[in-house]
PDB file of C-alpha atoms in Angstrom:
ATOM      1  CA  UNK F   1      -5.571   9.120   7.155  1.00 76.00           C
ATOM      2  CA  UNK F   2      -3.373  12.243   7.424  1.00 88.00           C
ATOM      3  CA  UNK F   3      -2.210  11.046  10.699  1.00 94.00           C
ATOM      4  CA  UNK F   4       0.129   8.496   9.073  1.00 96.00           C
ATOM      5  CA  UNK F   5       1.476  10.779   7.030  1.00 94.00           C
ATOM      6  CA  UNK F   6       2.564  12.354  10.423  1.00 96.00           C
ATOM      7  CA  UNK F   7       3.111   9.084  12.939  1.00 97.00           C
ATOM      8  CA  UNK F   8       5.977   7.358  10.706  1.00 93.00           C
ATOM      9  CA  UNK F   9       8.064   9.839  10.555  1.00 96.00           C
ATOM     10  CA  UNK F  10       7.534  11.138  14.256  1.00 97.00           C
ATOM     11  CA  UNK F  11       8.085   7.254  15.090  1.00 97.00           C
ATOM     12  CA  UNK F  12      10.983   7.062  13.548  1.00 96.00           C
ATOM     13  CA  UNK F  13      12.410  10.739  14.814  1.00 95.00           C
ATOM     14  CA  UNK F  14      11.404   9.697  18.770  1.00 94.00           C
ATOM     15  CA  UNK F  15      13.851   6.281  18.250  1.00 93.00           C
ATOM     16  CA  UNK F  16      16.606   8.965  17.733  1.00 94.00           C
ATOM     17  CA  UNK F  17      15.097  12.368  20.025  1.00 95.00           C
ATOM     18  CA  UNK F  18      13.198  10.740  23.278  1.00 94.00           C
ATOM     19  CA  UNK F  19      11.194  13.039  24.036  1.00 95.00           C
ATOM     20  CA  UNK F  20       7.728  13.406  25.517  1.00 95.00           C
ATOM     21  CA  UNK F  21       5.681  15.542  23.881  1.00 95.00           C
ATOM     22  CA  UNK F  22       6.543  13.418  20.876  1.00 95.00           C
ATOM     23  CA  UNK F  23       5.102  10.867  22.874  1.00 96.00           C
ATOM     24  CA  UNK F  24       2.234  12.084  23.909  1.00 97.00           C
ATOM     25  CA  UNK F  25       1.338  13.173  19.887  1.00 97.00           C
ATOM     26  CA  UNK F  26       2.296  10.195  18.520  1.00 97.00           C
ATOM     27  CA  UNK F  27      -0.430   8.706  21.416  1.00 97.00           C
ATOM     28  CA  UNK F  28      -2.929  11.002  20.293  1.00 97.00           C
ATOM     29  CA  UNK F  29      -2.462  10.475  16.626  1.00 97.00           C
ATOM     30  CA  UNK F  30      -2.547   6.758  17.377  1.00 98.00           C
ATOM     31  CA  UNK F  31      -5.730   6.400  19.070  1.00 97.00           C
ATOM     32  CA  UNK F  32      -7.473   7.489  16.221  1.00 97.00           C
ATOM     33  CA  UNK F  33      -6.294   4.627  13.409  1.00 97.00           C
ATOM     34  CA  UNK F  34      -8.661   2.178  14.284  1.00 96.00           C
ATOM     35  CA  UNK F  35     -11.844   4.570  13.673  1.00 96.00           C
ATOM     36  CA  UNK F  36     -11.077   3.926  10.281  1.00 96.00           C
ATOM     37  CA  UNK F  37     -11.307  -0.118   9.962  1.00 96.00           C
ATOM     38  CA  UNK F  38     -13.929  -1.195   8.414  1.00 96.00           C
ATOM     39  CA  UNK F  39     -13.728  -5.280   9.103  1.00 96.00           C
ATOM     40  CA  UNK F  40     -16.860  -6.111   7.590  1.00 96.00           C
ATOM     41  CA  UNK F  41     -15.176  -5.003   4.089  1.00 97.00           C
ATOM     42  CA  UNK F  42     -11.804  -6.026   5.031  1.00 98.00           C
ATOM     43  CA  UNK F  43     -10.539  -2.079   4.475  1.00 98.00           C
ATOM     44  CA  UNK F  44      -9.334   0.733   5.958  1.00 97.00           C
ATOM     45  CA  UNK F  45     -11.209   4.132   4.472  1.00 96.00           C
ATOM     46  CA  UNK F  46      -9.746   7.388   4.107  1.00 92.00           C
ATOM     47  CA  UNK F  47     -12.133   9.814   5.601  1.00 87.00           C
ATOM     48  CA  UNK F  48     -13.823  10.311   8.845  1.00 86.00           C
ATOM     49  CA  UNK F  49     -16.387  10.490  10.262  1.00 83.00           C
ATOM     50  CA  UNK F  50     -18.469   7.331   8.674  1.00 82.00           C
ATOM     51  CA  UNK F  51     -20.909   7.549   6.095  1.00 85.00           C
ATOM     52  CA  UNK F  52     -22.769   5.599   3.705  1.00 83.00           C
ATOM     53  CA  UNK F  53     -20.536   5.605   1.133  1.00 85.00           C
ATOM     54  CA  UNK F  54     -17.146   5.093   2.885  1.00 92.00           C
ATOM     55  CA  UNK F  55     -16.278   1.139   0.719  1.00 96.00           C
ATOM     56  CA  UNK F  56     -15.658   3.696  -2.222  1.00 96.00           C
ATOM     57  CA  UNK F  57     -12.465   4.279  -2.577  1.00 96.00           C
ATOM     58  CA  UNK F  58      -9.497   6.039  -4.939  1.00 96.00           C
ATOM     59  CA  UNK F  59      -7.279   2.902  -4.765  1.00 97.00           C
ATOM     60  CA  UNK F  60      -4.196   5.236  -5.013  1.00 95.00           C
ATOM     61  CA  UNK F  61      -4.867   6.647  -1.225  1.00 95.00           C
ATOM     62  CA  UNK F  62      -6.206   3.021   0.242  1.00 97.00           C
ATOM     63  CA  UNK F  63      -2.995   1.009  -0.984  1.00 98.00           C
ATOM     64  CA  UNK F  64      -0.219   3.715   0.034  1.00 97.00           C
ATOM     65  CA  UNK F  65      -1.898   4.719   2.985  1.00 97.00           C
ATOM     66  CA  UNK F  66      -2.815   1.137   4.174  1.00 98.00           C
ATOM     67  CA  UNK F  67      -0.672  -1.410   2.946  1.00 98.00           C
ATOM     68  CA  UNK F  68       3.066   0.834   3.189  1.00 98.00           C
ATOM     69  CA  UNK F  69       2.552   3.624   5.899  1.00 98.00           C
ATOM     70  CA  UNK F  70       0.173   1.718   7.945  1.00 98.00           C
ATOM     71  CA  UNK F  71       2.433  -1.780   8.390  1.00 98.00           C
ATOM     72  CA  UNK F  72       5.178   1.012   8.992  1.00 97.00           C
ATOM     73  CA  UNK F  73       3.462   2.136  11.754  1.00 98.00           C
ATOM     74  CA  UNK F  74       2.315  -1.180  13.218  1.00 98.00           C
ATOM     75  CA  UNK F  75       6.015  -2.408  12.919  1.00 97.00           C
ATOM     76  CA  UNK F  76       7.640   0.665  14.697  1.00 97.00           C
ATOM     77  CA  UNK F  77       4.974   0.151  17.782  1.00 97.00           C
ATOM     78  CA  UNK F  78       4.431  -2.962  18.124  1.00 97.00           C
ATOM     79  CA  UNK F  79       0.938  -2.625  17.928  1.00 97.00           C
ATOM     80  CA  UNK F  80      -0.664  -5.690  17.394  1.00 97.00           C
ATOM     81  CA  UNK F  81      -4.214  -4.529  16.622  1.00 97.00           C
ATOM     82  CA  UNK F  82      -3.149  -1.954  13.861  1.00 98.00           C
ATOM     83  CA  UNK F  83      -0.992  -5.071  12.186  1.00 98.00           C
ATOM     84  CA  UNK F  84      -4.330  -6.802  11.976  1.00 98.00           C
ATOM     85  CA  UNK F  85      -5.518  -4.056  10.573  1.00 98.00           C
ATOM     86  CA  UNK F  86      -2.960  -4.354   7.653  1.00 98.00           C
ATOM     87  CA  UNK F  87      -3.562  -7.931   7.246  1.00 98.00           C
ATOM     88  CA  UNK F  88      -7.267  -7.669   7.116  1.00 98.00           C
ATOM     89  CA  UNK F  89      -7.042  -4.545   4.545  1.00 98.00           C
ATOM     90  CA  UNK F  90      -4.627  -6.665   2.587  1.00 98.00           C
ATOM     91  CA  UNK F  91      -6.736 -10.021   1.391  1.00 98.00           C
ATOM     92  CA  UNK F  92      -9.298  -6.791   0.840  1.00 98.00           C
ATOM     93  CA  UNK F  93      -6.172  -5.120  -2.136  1.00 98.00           C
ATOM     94  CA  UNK F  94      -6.087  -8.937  -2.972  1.00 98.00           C
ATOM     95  CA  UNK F  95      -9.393  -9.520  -3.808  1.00 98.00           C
ATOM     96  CA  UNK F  96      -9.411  -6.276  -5.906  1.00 98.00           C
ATOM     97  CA  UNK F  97      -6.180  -7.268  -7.490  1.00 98.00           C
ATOM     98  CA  UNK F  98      -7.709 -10.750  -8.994  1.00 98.00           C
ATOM     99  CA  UNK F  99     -11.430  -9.272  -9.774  1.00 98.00           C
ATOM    100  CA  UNK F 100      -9.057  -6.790 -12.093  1.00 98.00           C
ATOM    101  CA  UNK F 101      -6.110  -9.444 -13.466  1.00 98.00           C
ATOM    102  CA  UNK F 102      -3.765  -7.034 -11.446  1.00 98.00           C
ATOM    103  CA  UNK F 103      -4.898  -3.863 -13.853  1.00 97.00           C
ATOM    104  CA  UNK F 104      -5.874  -1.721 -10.903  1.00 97.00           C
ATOM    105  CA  UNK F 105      -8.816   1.229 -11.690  1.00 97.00           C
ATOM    106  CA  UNK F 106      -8.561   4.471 -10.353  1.00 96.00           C
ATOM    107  CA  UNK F 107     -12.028   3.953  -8.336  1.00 97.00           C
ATOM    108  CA  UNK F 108     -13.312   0.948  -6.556  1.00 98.00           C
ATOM    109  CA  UNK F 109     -15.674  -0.146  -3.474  1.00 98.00           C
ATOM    110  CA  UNK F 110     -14.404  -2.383  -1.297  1.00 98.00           C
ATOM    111  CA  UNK F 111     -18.119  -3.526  -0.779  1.00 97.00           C
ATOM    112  CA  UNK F 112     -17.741  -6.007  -3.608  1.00 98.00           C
ATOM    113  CA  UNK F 113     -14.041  -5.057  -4.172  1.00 98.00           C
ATOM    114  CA  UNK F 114     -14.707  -4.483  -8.183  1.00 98.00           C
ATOM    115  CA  UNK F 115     -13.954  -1.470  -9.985  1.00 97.00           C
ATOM    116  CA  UNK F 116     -16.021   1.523 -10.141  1.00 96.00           C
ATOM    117  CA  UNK F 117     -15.959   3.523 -13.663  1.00 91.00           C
ATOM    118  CA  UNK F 118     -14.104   2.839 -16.381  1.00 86.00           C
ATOM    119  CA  UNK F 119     -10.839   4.618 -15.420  1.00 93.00           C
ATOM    120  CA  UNK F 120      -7.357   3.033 -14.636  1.00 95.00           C
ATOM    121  CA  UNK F 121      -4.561   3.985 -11.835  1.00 96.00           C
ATOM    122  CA  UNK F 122      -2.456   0.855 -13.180  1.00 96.00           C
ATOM    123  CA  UNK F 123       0.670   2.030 -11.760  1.00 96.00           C
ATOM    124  CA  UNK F 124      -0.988   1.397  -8.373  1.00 97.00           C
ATOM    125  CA  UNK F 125      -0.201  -2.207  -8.949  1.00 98.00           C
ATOM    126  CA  UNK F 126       3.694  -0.568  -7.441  1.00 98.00           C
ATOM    127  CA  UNK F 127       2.158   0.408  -4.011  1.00 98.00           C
ATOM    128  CA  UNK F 128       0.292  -3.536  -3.517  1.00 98.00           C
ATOM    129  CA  UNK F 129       3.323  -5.050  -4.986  1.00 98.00           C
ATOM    130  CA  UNK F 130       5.495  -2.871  -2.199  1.00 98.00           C
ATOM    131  CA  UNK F 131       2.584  -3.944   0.450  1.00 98.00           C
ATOM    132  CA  UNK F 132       3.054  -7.541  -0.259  1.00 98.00           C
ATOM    133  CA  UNK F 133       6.843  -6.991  -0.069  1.00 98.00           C
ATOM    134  CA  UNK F 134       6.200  -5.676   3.229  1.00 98.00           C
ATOM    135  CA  UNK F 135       4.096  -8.400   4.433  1.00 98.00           C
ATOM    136  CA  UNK F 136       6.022 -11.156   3.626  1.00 98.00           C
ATOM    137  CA  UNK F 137       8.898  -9.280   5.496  1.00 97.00           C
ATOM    138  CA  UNK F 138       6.341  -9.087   8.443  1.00 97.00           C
ATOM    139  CA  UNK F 139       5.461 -12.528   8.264  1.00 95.00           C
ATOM    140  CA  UNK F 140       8.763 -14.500   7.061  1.00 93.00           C
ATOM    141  CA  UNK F 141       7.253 -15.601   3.823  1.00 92.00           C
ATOM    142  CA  UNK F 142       4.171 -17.456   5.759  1.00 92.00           C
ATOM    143  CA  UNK F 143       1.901 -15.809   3.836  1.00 93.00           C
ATOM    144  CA  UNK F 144       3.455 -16.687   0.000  1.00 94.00           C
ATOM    145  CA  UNK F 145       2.972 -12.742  -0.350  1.00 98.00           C
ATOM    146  CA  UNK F 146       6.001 -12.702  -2.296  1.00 97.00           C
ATOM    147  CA  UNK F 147       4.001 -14.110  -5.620  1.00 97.00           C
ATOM    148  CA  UNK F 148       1.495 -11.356  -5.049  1.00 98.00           C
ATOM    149  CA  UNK F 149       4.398  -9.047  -5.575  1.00 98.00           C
ATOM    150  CA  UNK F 150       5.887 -10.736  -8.366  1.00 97.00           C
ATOM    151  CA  UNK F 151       2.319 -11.066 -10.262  1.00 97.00           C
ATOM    152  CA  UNK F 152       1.789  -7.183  -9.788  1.00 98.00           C
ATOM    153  CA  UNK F 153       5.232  -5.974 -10.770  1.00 97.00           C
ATOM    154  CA  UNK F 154       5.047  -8.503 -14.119  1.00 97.00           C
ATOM    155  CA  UNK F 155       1.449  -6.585 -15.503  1.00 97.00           C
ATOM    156  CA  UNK F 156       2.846  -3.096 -14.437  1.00 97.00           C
ATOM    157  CA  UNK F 157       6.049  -3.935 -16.661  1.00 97.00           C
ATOM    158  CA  UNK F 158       4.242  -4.929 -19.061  1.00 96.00           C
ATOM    159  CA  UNK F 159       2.041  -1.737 -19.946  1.00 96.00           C
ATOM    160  CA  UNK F 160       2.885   0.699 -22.246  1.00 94.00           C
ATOM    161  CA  UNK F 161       4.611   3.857 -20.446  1.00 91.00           C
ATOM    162  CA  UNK F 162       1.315   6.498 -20.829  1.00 90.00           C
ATOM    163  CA  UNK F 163      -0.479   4.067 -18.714  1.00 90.00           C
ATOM    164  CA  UNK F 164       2.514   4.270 -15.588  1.00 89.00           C
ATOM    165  CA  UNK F 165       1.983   8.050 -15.017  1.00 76.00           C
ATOM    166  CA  UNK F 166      -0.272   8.791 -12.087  1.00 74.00           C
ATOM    167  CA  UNK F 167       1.826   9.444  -9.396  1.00 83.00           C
ATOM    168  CA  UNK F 168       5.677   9.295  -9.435  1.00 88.00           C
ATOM    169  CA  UNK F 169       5.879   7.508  -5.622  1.00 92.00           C
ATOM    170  CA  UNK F 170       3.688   4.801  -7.381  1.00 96.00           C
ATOM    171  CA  UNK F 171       6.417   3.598 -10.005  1.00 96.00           C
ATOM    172  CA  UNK F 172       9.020   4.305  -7.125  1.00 96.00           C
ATOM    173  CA  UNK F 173       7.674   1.682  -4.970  1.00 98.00           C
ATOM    174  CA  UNK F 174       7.472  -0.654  -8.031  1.00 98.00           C
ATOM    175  CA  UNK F 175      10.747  -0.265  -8.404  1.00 97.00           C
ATOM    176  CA  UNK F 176      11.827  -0.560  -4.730  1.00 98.00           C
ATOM    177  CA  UNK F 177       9.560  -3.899  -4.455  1.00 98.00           C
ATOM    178  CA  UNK F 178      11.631  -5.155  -8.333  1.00 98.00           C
ATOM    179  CA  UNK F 179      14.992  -4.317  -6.730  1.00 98.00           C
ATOM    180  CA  UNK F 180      14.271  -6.253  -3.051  1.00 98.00           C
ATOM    181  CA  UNK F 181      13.347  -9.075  -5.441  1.00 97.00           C
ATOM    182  CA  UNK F 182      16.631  -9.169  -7.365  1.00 97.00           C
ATOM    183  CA  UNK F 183      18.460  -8.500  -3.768  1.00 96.00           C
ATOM    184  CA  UNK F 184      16.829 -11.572  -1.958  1.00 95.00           C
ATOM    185  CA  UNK F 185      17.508 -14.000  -5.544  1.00 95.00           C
ATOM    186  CA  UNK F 186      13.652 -14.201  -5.785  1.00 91.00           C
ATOM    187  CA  UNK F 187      12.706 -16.132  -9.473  1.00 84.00           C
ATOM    188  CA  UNK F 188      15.622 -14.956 -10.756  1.00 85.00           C
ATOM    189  CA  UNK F 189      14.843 -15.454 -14.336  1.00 85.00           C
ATOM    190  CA  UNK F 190      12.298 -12.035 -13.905  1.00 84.00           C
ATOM    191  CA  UNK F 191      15.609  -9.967 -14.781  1.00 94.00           C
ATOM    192  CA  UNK F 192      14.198  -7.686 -11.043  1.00 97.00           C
ATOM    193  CA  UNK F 193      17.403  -5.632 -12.006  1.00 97.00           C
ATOM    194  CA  UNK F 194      15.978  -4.255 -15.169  1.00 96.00           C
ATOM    195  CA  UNK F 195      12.535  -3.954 -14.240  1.00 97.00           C
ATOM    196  CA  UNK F 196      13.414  -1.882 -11.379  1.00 97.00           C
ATOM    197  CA  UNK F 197      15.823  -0.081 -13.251  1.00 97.00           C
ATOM    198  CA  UNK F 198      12.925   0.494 -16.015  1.00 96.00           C
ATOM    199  CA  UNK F 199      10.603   1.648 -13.158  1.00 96.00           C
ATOM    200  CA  UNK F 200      12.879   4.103 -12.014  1.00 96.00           C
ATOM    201  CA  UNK F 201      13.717   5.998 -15.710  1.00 94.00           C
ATOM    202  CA  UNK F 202      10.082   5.773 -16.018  1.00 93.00           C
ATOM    203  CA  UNK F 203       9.493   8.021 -12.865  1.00 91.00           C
ATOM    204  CA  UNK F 204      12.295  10.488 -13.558  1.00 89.00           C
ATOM    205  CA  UNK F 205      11.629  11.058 -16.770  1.00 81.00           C
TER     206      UNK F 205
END
């Protein structure tokens, strides 16, 4: 799913530099994004071309990729098909996120959505929070994706800090879902301030 990786930023570059061959990449690049739905698992795999084995995943790739750059996407195109995507892939991250109490593993398969090994990518739990952030934006709080957030972002915060150290962009959207919290006056008894503030020292330090 490199090609995300390339389209948002291209998207977002063509708003301010029309231009056509921009155009005609970000066509090419597009037309590929739904060869990797799967809709019988509810998910979006990584890798192409399909195999056997494509419902196992490293959960750190399927929730950035899929629930932040691919809503991105969807939003700055209009594309109606690739939002389902998102939405589909998302009660998939949801399903995962209550078969683990919101402790995310490192490795799962989205054929049962359960973990797979014994290893943990907790920190994760910053890139669904950030997805649900983004889906409630996308929906106008329809969806009650907002609690999904807030029930992610409350385990994350409350693991010691050798558990939080996978990937830096993982505590960054944890952070950046804990401060649009505090911003919108969402349960403001959660003190979103500090936990974002927390999240961030965490991934500087």
């Amino acid at each position: 799913m490199t090609q995300l990786d390339v389209l948002w930023p291209l998207l977002l570059w063509r708003q301010a530099h029309p231009d056509p061959r921009a155009d005609a990449l970000a066509g090419r690049l597009l037309a590929t994004l739904p060869l990797f739905d799967r809709p019988q698992w509810d998910y979006v795999a990584n890798g192409f071309p399909p195999r056997d084995s494509d419902s196992f995943m490293d959960t750190w790739y399927f929730l950035e990729n899929v629930l932040i750059k691919l809503p991105w996407v969807a939003y700055l195109t209009g594309d109606g098909a690739l939002l389902a995507m998102f939405r589909r892939a998302l009660r998939g991250a949801q399903q995962l996120a209550h078969n683990t109490g919101y402790l995310f593993p490192l490795f799962a398969d989205a054929a049962d959505w359960e973990p797979r090994a014994s290893l943990l990518n907790a920190s994760v739990g910053g890139l669904y929070a950030a997805g649900c952030v983004i889906a409630h934006q996308l929906d106008g709080g329809a969806g009650g994706w907002l609690d999904e957030a807030i029930r992610s972002l409350r385990m994350l915060h409350r693991l010691p800090p050798h558990q939080l150290t996978h990937e830096p962009q993982q505590l960054s959207f944890a952070a950046a879902s804990a401060a649009y919290l505090h911003r919108q006056g969402i349960d403001p008894a959660g003190g979103w301030a500090r936990v974002a503030a927390d999240f961030t020292r965490l991934a500087l330090r």
